[in-house]
């Protein structure tokens, strides 16, 4: 099974921390040249330094369409193409029904849906036959773990729906679109939902509902991304790959 990404040009949004950072690092290790985005320059610089010479950072807020245009101008000038796109940038906070505000809704959908739509659409002129688009989903789209995540879950359900439609829209172009869906994973984003001092108890509460008995590691999610990015998945299109320890499967 050939999972080498040697010579490929990859863009990973939200690549300065967590799952995106792990994906970018694994892509670079497999030989890709990786452009990562993030909103915070210090985290972006640290990620690039950790990943090494195959990585470059472009500060980008994917909810800002002009920033997406600037990202691809940079990639076009330096590389001329995009072989792999991982639309990973996402955000979500809890707000139970009755407390949802317009600002909460807009912030979630602007990043998770609008930003994702235009991240993919603006990349298309740089993509050729055999390019791979990977949309990062969430098990919250199919499994309710607790109250307050309805808006975030709805935004991730939209991601799955978009992948199906885009696989049809791109028929004949040879561009594959798939969804990579992590389960609960030990990232700064997940830990940020825990109360101070209760992080381990928070992780343990998820682990108790996962058949493998633990939360995921970002490197495990990255391995799934490498598969979807590589020629090993050349006939996988419009699909959803769960890397969740069985969390959403029971």
PDB file of C-alpha atoms in Angstrom:
ATOM      1  CA  UNK A   1       0.000   0.000   0.000  1.00  0.00           C
ATOM      2  CA  UNK A   2       1.593   3.247  -1.168  1.00  0.00           C
ATOM      3  CA  UNK A   3       1.046   6.060   1.318  1.00  0.00           C
ATOM      4  CA  UNK A   4       4.054   8.114   0.245  1.00  0.00           C
ATOM      5  CA  UNK A   5       3.308  11.791  -0.358  1.00  0.00           C
ATOM      6  CA  UNK A   6       6.708  12.495  -1.856  1.00  0.00           C
ATOM      7  CA  UNK A   7       6.626  15.623  -4.015  1.00  0.00           C
ATOM      8  CA  UNK A   8       3.033  16.528  -3.133  1.00  0.00           C
ATOM      9  CA  UNK A   9       1.951  20.054  -2.236  1.00  0.00           C
ATOM     10  CA  UNK A  10      -0.450  20.116   0.708  1.00  0.00           C
ATOM     11  CA  UNK A  11      -2.488  22.819   2.430  1.00  0.00           C
ATOM     12  CA  UNK A  12      -3.752  22.162   5.959  1.00  0.00           C
ATOM     13  CA  UNK A  13      -6.015  24.801   7.462  1.00  0.00           C
ATOM     14  CA  UNK A  14      -6.052  25.088  11.225  1.00  0.00           C
ATOM     15  CA  UNK A  15      -2.652  23.450  11.173  1.00  0.00           C
ATOM     16  CA  UNK A  16      -1.013  25.301  14.029  1.00  0.00           C
ATOM     17  CA  UNK A  17      -2.320  23.038  16.813  1.00  0.00           C
ATOM     18  CA  UNK A  18      -4.101  19.818  17.632  1.00  0.00           C
ATOM     19  CA  UNK A  19      -5.232  17.496  14.867  1.00  0.00           C
ATOM     20  CA  UNK A  20      -4.243  19.884  12.072  1.00  0.00           C
ATOM     21  CA  UNK A  21      -0.727  20.174  13.409  1.00  0.00           C
ATOM     22  CA  UNK A  22      -0.394  16.395  13.660  1.00  0.00           C
ATOM     23  CA  UNK A  23      -1.673  15.982  10.092  1.00  0.00           C
ATOM     24  CA  UNK A  24       0.788  18.548   8.765  1.00  0.00           C
ATOM     25  CA  UNK A  25       3.663  16.869  10.586  1.00  0.00           C
ATOM     26  CA  UNK A  26       2.740  13.436   9.214  1.00  0.00           C
ATOM     27  CA  UNK A  27       2.366  14.792   5.679  1.00  0.00           C
ATOM     28  CA  UNK A  28       5.822  16.341   5.903  1.00  0.00           C
ATOM     29  CA  UNK A  29       7.249  13.084   7.238  1.00  0.00           C
ATOM     30  CA  UNK A  30       5.784  11.307   4.196  1.00  0.00           C
ATOM     31  CA  UNK A  31       7.525  13.738   1.834  1.00  0.00           C
ATOM     32  CA  UNK A  32       4.947  16.473   1.191  1.00  0.00           C
ATOM     33  CA  UNK A  33       5.587  20.201   1.153  1.00  0.00           C
ATOM     34  CA  UNK A  34       3.003  21.546   3.595  1.00  0.00           C
ATOM     35  CA  UNK A  35       1.415  24.973   3.981  1.00  0.00           C
ATOM     36  CA  UNK A  36      -0.356  25.365   7.301  1.00  0.00           C
ATOM     37  CA  UNK A  37      -2.707  28.117   8.373  1.00  0.00           C
ATOM     38  CA  UNK A  38      -3.724  29.507  11.720  1.00  0.00           C
ATOM     39  CA  UNK A  39      -4.986  32.736  13.221  1.00  0.00           C
ATOM     40  CA  UNK A  40      -2.294  33.146  15.880  1.00  0.00           C
ATOM     41  CA  UNK A  41       1.161  33.918  14.544  1.00  0.00           C
ATOM     42  CA  UNK A  42       3.077  32.638  17.573  1.00  0.00           C
ATOM     43  CA  UNK A  43       1.419  29.204  17.414  1.00  0.00           C
ATOM     44  CA  UNK A  44       1.890  29.114  13.658  1.00  0.00           C
ATOM     45  CA  UNK A  45       5.594  29.873  13.969  1.00  0.00           C
ATOM     46  CA  UNK A  46       6.012  27.222  16.665  1.00  0.00           C
ATOM     47  CA  UNK A  47       4.275  24.601  14.513  1.00  0.00           C
ATOM     48  CA  UNK A  48       6.460  25.380  11.499  1.00  0.00           C
ATOM     49  CA  UNK A  49       9.594  25.191  13.641  1.00  0.00           C
ATOM     50  CA  UNK A  50       8.508  21.817  15.042  1.00  0.00           C
ATOM     51  CA  UNK A  51       7.559  20.308  11.672  1.00  0.00           C
ATOM     52  CA  UNK A  52      10.715  21.502   9.958  1.00  0.00           C
ATOM     53  CA  UNK A  53      11.885  22.615   6.545  1.00  0.00           C
ATOM     54  CA  UNK A  54       9.011  21.039   4.618  1.00  0.00           C
ATOM     55  CA  UNK A  55       6.481  23.331   6.350  1.00  0.00           C
ATOM     56  CA  UNK A  56       5.499  26.957   5.771  1.00  0.00           C
ATOM     57  CA  UNK A  57       2.974  29.006   7.703  1.00  0.00           C
ATOM     58  CA  UNK A  58       0.479  31.487   6.282  1.00  0.00           C
ATOM     59  CA  UNK A  59      -1.538  33.401   8.858  1.00  0.00           C
ATOM     60  CA  UNK A  60      -5.154  33.008   7.766  1.00  0.00           C
ATOM     61  CA  UNK A  61      -8.604  33.348   9.275  1.00  0.00           C
ATOM     62  CA  UNK A  62     -10.677  31.057   7.060  1.00  0.00           C
ATOM     63  CA  UNK A  63     -13.858  32.900   8.021  1.00  0.00           C
ATOM     64  CA  UNK A  64     -12.401  35.845   6.043  1.00  0.00           C
ATOM     65  CA  UNK A  65     -12.726  35.178   2.307  1.00  0.00           C
ATOM     66  CA  UNK A  66     -10.059  37.726   1.391  1.00  0.00           C
ATOM     67  CA  UNK A  67      -7.619  35.901   3.668  1.00  0.00           C
ATOM     68  CA  UNK A  68      -8.379  32.642   1.829  1.00  0.00           C
ATOM     69  CA  UNK A  69      -7.636  34.385  -1.478  1.00  0.00           C
ATOM     70  CA  UNK A  70      -4.315  35.593  -0.094  1.00  0.00           C
ATOM     71  CA  UNK A  71      -3.438  32.081   1.082  1.00  0.00           C
ATOM     72  CA  UNK A  72      -3.866  30.666  -2.395  1.00  0.00           C
ATOM     73  CA  UNK A  73      -2.030  33.557  -4.017  1.00  0.00           C
ATOM     74  CA  UNK A  74       0.926  32.643  -1.841  1.00  0.00           C
ATOM     75  CA  UNK A  75       0.728  28.942  -2.715  1.00  0.00           C
ATOM     76  CA  UNK A  76       0.266  29.707  -6.424  1.00  0.00           C
ATOM     77  CA  UNK A  77       3.323  31.975  -6.518  1.00  0.00           C
ATOM     78  CA  UNK A  78       5.532  29.486  -4.665  1.00  0.00           C
ATOM     79  CA  UNK A  79       4.282  26.114  -5.905  1.00  0.00           C
ATOM     80  CA  UNK A  80       1.782  26.606  -8.715  1.00  0.00           C
ATOM     81  CA  UNK A  81      -0.571  23.864  -7.546  1.00  0.00           C
ATOM     82  CA  UNK A  82      -2.298  22.111  -4.636  1.00  0.00           C
ATOM     83  CA  UNK A  83      -2.311  18.297  -4.576  1.00  0.00           C
ATOM     84  CA  UNK A  84      -3.835  17.817  -1.125  1.00  0.00           C
ATOM     85  CA  UNK A  85      -6.191  20.085   0.805  1.00  0.00           C
ATOM     86  CA  UNK A  86      -7.207  19.371   4.390  1.00  0.00           C
ATOM     87  CA  UNK A  87     -10.027  21.693   5.449  1.00  0.00           C
ATOM     88  CA  UNK A  88      -9.510  21.297   9.165  1.00  0.00           C
ATOM     89  CA  UNK A  89     -10.025  24.804  10.575  1.00  0.00           C
ATOM     90  CA  UNK A  90     -12.993  24.664  12.908  1.00  0.00           C
ATOM     91  CA  UNK A  91     -14.348  25.940  16.180  1.00  0.00           C
ATOM     92  CA  UNK A  92     -17.130  25.200  18.581  1.00  0.00           C
ATOM     93  CA  UNK A  93     -18.338  26.185  22.030  1.00  0.00           C
ATOM     94  CA  UNK A  94     -21.327  24.939  23.956  1.00  0.00           C
ATOM     95  CA  UNK A  95     -24.641  26.798  24.039  1.00  0.00           C
ATOM     96  CA  UNK A  96     -27.761  24.862  25.046  1.00  0.00           C
ATOM     97  CA  UNK A  97     -31.011  25.673  23.285  1.00  0.00           C
ATOM     98  CA  UNK A  98     -32.435  28.746  24.961  1.00  0.00           C
ATOM     99  CA  UNK A  99     -29.012  30.391  25.261  1.00  0.00           C
ATOM    100  CA  UNK A 100     -27.925  30.345  21.609  1.00  0.00           C
ATOM    101  CA  UNK A 101     -27.083  33.812  20.330  1.00  0.00           C
ATOM    102  CA  UNK A 102     -26.737  35.097  16.802  1.00  0.00           C
ATOM    103  CA  UNK A 103     -23.058  35.779  17.482  1.00  0.00           C
ATOM    104  CA  UNK A 104     -22.527  32.172  18.608  1.00  0.00           C
ATOM    105  CA  UNK A 105     -24.292  30.809  15.545  1.00  0.00           C
ATOM    106  CA  UNK A 106     -22.446  33.109  13.136  1.00  0.00           C
ATOM    107  CA  UNK A 107     -19.023  32.386  14.643  1.00  0.00           C
ATOM    108  CA  UNK A 108     -19.574  28.631  14.384  1.00  0.00           C
ATOM    109  CA  UNK A 109     -21.018  28.523  10.868  1.00  0.00           C
ATOM    110  CA  UNK A 110     -18.692  31.205   9.470  1.00  0.00           C
ATOM    111  CA  UNK A 111     -15.680  29.051  10.332  1.00  0.00           C
ATOM    112  CA  UNK A 112     -17.020  25.508  10.060  1.00  0.00           C
ATOM    113  CA  UNK A 113     -19.227  25.889   6.982  1.00  0.00           C
ATOM    114  CA  UNK A 114     -18.696  29.165   5.113  1.00  0.00           C
ATOM    115  CA  UNK A 115     -14.951  29.075   5.629  1.00  0.00           C
ATOM    116  CA  UNK A 116     -14.770  25.439   4.588  1.00  0.00           C
ATOM    117  CA  UNK A 117     -16.869  26.008   1.438  1.00  0.00           C
ATOM    118  CA  UNK A 118     -14.638  28.797   0.180  1.00  0.00           C
ATOM    119  CA  UNK A 119     -11.422  27.119   1.325  1.00  0.00           C
ATOM    120  CA  UNK A 120     -12.274  24.280  -1.049  1.00  0.00           C
ATOM    121  CA  UNK A 121     -13.790  26.344  -3.852  1.00  0.00           C
ATOM    122  CA  UNK A 122     -10.878  28.777  -4.041  1.00  0.00           C
ATOM    123  CA  UNK A 123      -8.406  25.887  -4.206  1.00  0.00           C
ATOM    124  CA  UNK A 124      -9.996  24.285  -7.281  1.00  0.00           C
ATOM    125  CA  UNK A 125      -8.101  26.357  -9.897  1.00  0.00           C
ATOM    126  CA  UNK A 126      -4.876  25.006  -8.379  1.00  0.00           C
ATOM    127  CA  UNK A 127      -6.013  21.374  -8.308  1.00  0.00           C
ATOM    128  CA  UNK A 128      -5.512  18.825 -11.046  1.00  0.00           C
ATOM    129  CA  UNK A 129      -6.357  15.175 -11.638  1.00  0.00           C
ATOM    130  CA  UNK A 130      -5.668  12.924  -8.614  1.00  0.00           C
ATOM    131  CA  UNK A 131      -5.910  15.777  -6.096  1.00  0.00           C
ATOM    132  CA  UNK A 132      -7.397  14.900  -2.716  1.00  0.00           C
ATOM    133  CA  UNK A 133      -9.702  17.073  -0.612  1.00  0.00           C
ATOM    134  CA  UNK A 134     -10.156  16.002   3.000  1.00  0.00           C
ATOM    135  CA  UNK A 135     -12.863  17.660   5.093  1.00  0.00           C
ATOM    136  CA  UNK A 136     -12.511  17.187   8.843  1.00  0.00           C
ATOM    137  CA  UNK A 137     -15.818  16.250  10.425  1.00  0.00           C
ATOM    138  CA  UNK A 138     -16.856  15.260  13.933  1.00  0.00           C
ATOM    139  CA  UNK A 139     -18.690  12.389  15.597  1.00  0.00           C
ATOM    140  CA  UNK A 140     -20.981  15.033  17.121  1.00  0.00           C
ATOM    141  CA  UNK A 141     -22.748  15.089  13.751  1.00  0.00           C
ATOM    142  CA  UNK A 142     -24.088  11.582  14.384  1.00  0.00           C
ATOM    143  CA  UNK A 143     -23.795  11.041  18.158  1.00  0.00           C
ATOM    144  CA  UNK A 144     -24.988  13.342  20.923  1.00  0.00           C
ATOM    145  CA  UNK A 145     -22.607  13.208  23.891  1.00  0.00           C
ATOM    146  CA  UNK A 146     -24.196  15.900  25.981  1.00  0.00           C
ATOM    147  CA  UNK A 147     -26.140  19.152  25.961  1.00  0.00           C
ATOM    148  CA  UNK A 148     -25.126  22.419  24.363  1.00  0.00           C
ATOM    149  CA  UNK A 149     -23.423  21.318  21.151  1.00  0.00           C
ATOM    150  CA  UNK A 150     -26.353  21.506  18.722  1.00  0.00           C
ATOM    151  CA  UNK A 151     -25.005  24.371  16.606  1.00  0.00           C
ATOM    152  CA  UNK A 152     -21.540  22.839  16.357  1.00  0.00           C
ATOM    153  CA  UNK A 153     -23.012  19.415  15.544  1.00  0.00           C
ATOM    154  CA  UNK A 154     -25.205  20.922  12.830  1.00  0.00           C
ATOM    155  CA  UNK A 155     -22.202  22.632  11.267  1.00  0.00           C
ATOM    156  CA  UNK A 156     -20.350  19.320  11.127  1.00  0.00           C
ATOM    157  CA  UNK A 157     -23.372  17.541   9.667  1.00  0.00           C
ATOM    158  CA  UNK A 158     -23.232  20.130   6.887  1.00  0.00           C
ATOM    159  CA  UNK A 159     -19.609  19.130   6.229  1.00  0.00           C
ATOM    160  CA  UNK A 160     -20.654  15.533   5.576  1.00  0.00           C
ATOM    161  CA  UNK A 161     -23.416  16.649   3.242  1.00  0.00           C
ATOM    162  CA  UNK A 162     -21.061  18.915   1.296  1.00  0.00           C
ATOM    163  CA  UNK A 163     -18.656  16.042   0.650  1.00  0.00           C
ATOM    164  CA  UNK A 164     -21.381  13.963  -0.973  1.00  0.00           C
ATOM    165  CA  UNK A 165     -22.496  16.807  -3.229  1.00  0.00           C
ATOM    166  CA  UNK A 166     -18.970  17.848  -4.172  1.00  0.00           C
ATOM    167  CA  UNK A 167     -18.042  14.313  -5.185  1.00  0.00           C
ATOM    168  CA  UNK A 168     -20.805  14.676  -7.780  1.00  0.00           C
ATOM    169  CA  UNK A 169     -19.948  18.272  -8.719  1.00  0.00           C
ATOM    170  CA  UNK A 170     -16.354  17.257  -9.445  1.00  0.00           C
ATOM    171  CA  UNK A 171     -17.272  14.193 -11.466  1.00  0.00           C
ATOM    172  CA  UNK A 172     -14.766  13.762 -14.291  1.00  0.00           C
ATOM    173  CA  UNK A 173     -12.088  16.018 -12.791  1.00  0.00           C
ATOM    174  CA  UNK A 174     -10.397  13.228 -10.847  1.00  0.00           C
ATOM    175  CA  UNK A 175     -10.513  15.219  -7.601  1.00  0.00           C
ATOM    176  CA  UNK A 176     -11.563  13.090  -4.640  1.00  0.00           C
ATOM    177  CA  UNK A 177     -13.501  14.554  -1.697  1.00  0.00           C
ATOM    178  CA  UNK A 178     -13.749  12.622   1.556  1.00  0.00           C
ATOM    179  CA  UNK A 179     -14.500  13.296   5.199  1.00  0.00           C
ATOM    180  CA  UNK A 180     -12.141  12.362   8.023  1.00  0.00           C
ATOM    181  CA  UNK A 181     -14.113  12.097  11.253  1.00  0.00           C
ATOM    182  CA  UNK A 182     -12.186  11.941  14.515  1.00  0.00           C
ATOM    183  CA  UNK A 183     -13.663  10.792  17.755  1.00  0.00           C
ATOM    184  CA  UNK A 184     -12.759  12.475  21.060  1.00  0.00           C
ATOM    185  CA  UNK A 185      -9.063  13.291  20.735  1.00  0.00           C
ATOM    186  CA  UNK A 186      -6.648  14.727  23.276  1.00  0.00           C
ATOM    187  CA  UNK A 187      -6.166  18.190  21.806  1.00  0.00           C
ATOM    188  CA  UNK A 188      -6.044  21.699  23.290  1.00  0.00           C
ATOM    189  CA  UNK A 189      -9.486  22.294  21.806  1.00  0.00           C
ATOM    190  CA  UNK A 190     -11.091  19.361  23.608  1.00  0.00           C
ATOM    191  CA  UNK A 191      -9.281  20.062  26.879  1.00  0.00           C
ATOM    192  CA  UNK A 192     -10.430  23.672  26.639  1.00  0.00           C
ATOM    193  CA  UNK A 193     -14.011  22.479  27.182  1.00  0.00           C
ATOM    194  CA  UNK A 194     -13.110  21.025  30.592  1.00  0.00           C
ATOM    195  CA  UNK A 195     -13.341  22.883  33.872  1.00  0.00           C
ATOM    196  CA  UNK A 196     -10.004  23.981  35.301  1.00  0.00           C
ATOM    197  CA  UNK A 197      -8.338  21.162  37.204  1.00  0.00           C
ATOM    198  CA  UNK A 198     -10.777  18.555  35.881  1.00  0.00           C
ATOM    199  CA  UNK A 199      -9.157  17.840  32.528  1.00  0.00           C
ATOM    200  CA  UNK A 200      -8.315  14.200  33.242  1.00  0.00           C
ATOM    201  CA  UNK A 201     -11.783  13.469  34.614  1.00  0.00           C
ATOM    202  CA  UNK A 202     -13.174  15.056  31.453  1.00  0.00           C
ATOM    203  CA  UNK A 203     -11.069  12.795  29.223  1.00  0.00           C
ATOM    204  CA  UNK A 204     -11.962   9.763  31.330  1.00  0.00           C
ATOM    205  CA  UNK A 205     -15.665  10.496  30.877  1.00  0.00           C
ATOM    206  CA  UNK A 206     -15.198  10.223  27.109  1.00  0.00           C
ATOM    207  CA  UNK A 207     -12.977   7.156  27.392  1.00  0.00           C
ATOM    208  CA  UNK A 208     -15.708   5.327  29.282  1.00  0.00           C
ATOM    209  CA  UNK A 209     -17.983   5.637  26.215  1.00  0.00           C
ATOM    210  CA  UNK A 210     -15.403   4.497  23.662  1.00  0.00           C
ATOM    211  CA  UNK A 211     -15.036   0.752  22.970  1.00  0.00           C
ATOM    212  CA  UNK A 212     -11.231   1.007  22.963  1.00  0.00           C
ATOM    213  CA  UNK A 213     -11.413   2.574  26.432  1.00  0.00           C
ATOM    214  CA  UNK A 214      -9.423   5.715  25.691  1.00  0.00           C
ATOM    215  CA  UNK A 215      -9.521   8.958  23.739  1.00  0.00           C
ATOM    216  CA  UNK A 216      -7.538   9.295  20.534  1.00  0.00           C
ATOM    217  CA  UNK A 217      -4.109  10.753  19.958  1.00  0.00           C
ATOM    218  CA  UNK A 218      -3.746  13.380  17.201  1.00  0.00           C
ATOM    219  CA  UNK A 219      -1.144  11.183  15.474  1.00  0.00           C
ATOM    220  CA  UNK A 220      -3.784   8.466  15.058  1.00  0.00           C
ATOM    221  CA  UNK A 221      -6.086  10.884  13.261  1.00  0.00           C
ATOM    222  CA  UNK A 222      -3.167  12.018  11.123  1.00  0.00           C
ATOM    223  CA  UNK A 223      -2.588   8.433   9.975  1.00  0.00           C
ATOM    224  CA  UNK A 224      -6.122   8.403   8.589  1.00  0.00           C
ATOM    225  CA  UNK A 225      -5.458  11.662   6.778  1.00  0.00           C
ATOM    226  CA  UNK A 226      -2.326  10.230   5.155  1.00  0.00           C
ATOM    227  CA  UNK A 227      -4.378   7.311   3.829  1.00  0.00           C
ATOM    228  CA  UNK A 228      -7.011   9.625   2.320  1.00  0.00           C
ATOM    229  CA  UNK A 229      -4.335  11.904   0.850  1.00  0.00           C
ATOM    230  CA  UNK A 230      -2.320   9.112  -0.730  1.00  0.00           C
ATOM    231  CA  UNK A 231      -2.702   6.846  -3.744  1.00  0.00           C
ATOM    232  CA  UNK A 232      -3.673   4.071  -1.341  1.00  0.00           C
ATOM    233  CA  UNK A 233      -7.192   5.570  -1.345  1.00  0.00           C
ATOM    234  CA  UNK A 234      -7.336   6.261  -5.084  1.00  0.00           C
ATOM    235  CA  UNK A 235     -10.843   4.758  -5.414  1.00  0.00           C
ATOM    236  CA  UNK A 236     -12.250   6.253  -2.192  1.00  0.00           C
ATOM    237  CA  UNK A 237     -14.528   9.205  -2.930  1.00  0.00           C
ATOM    238  CA  UNK A 238     -17.485  10.833  -1.191  1.00  0.00           C
ATOM    239  CA  UNK A 239     -16.834   8.641   1.841  1.00  0.00           C
ATOM    240  CA  UNK A 240     -16.480   9.223   5.565  1.00  0.00           C
ATOM    241  CA  UNK A 241     -13.607   7.607   7.438  1.00  0.00           C
ATOM    242  CA  UNK A 242     -14.246   7.380  11.172  1.00  0.00           C
ATOM    243  CA  UNK A 243     -11.104   7.348  13.320  1.00  0.00           C
ATOM    244  CA  UNK A 244     -12.934   7.270  16.617  1.00  0.00           C
ATOM    245  CA  UNK A 245     -12.088   4.108  18.526  1.00  0.00           C
ATOM    246  CA  UNK A 246     -15.648   2.916  17.860  1.00  0.00           C
ATOM    247  CA  UNK A 247     -17.212   5.915  19.595  1.00  0.00           C
ATOM    248  CA  UNK A 248     -19.879   6.608  16.959  1.00  0.00           C
ATOM    249  CA  UNK A 249     -20.203   3.006  15.833  1.00  0.00           C
ATOM    250  CA  UNK A 250     -22.127   1.642  18.825  1.00  0.00           C
TER     251      UNK A 250
END
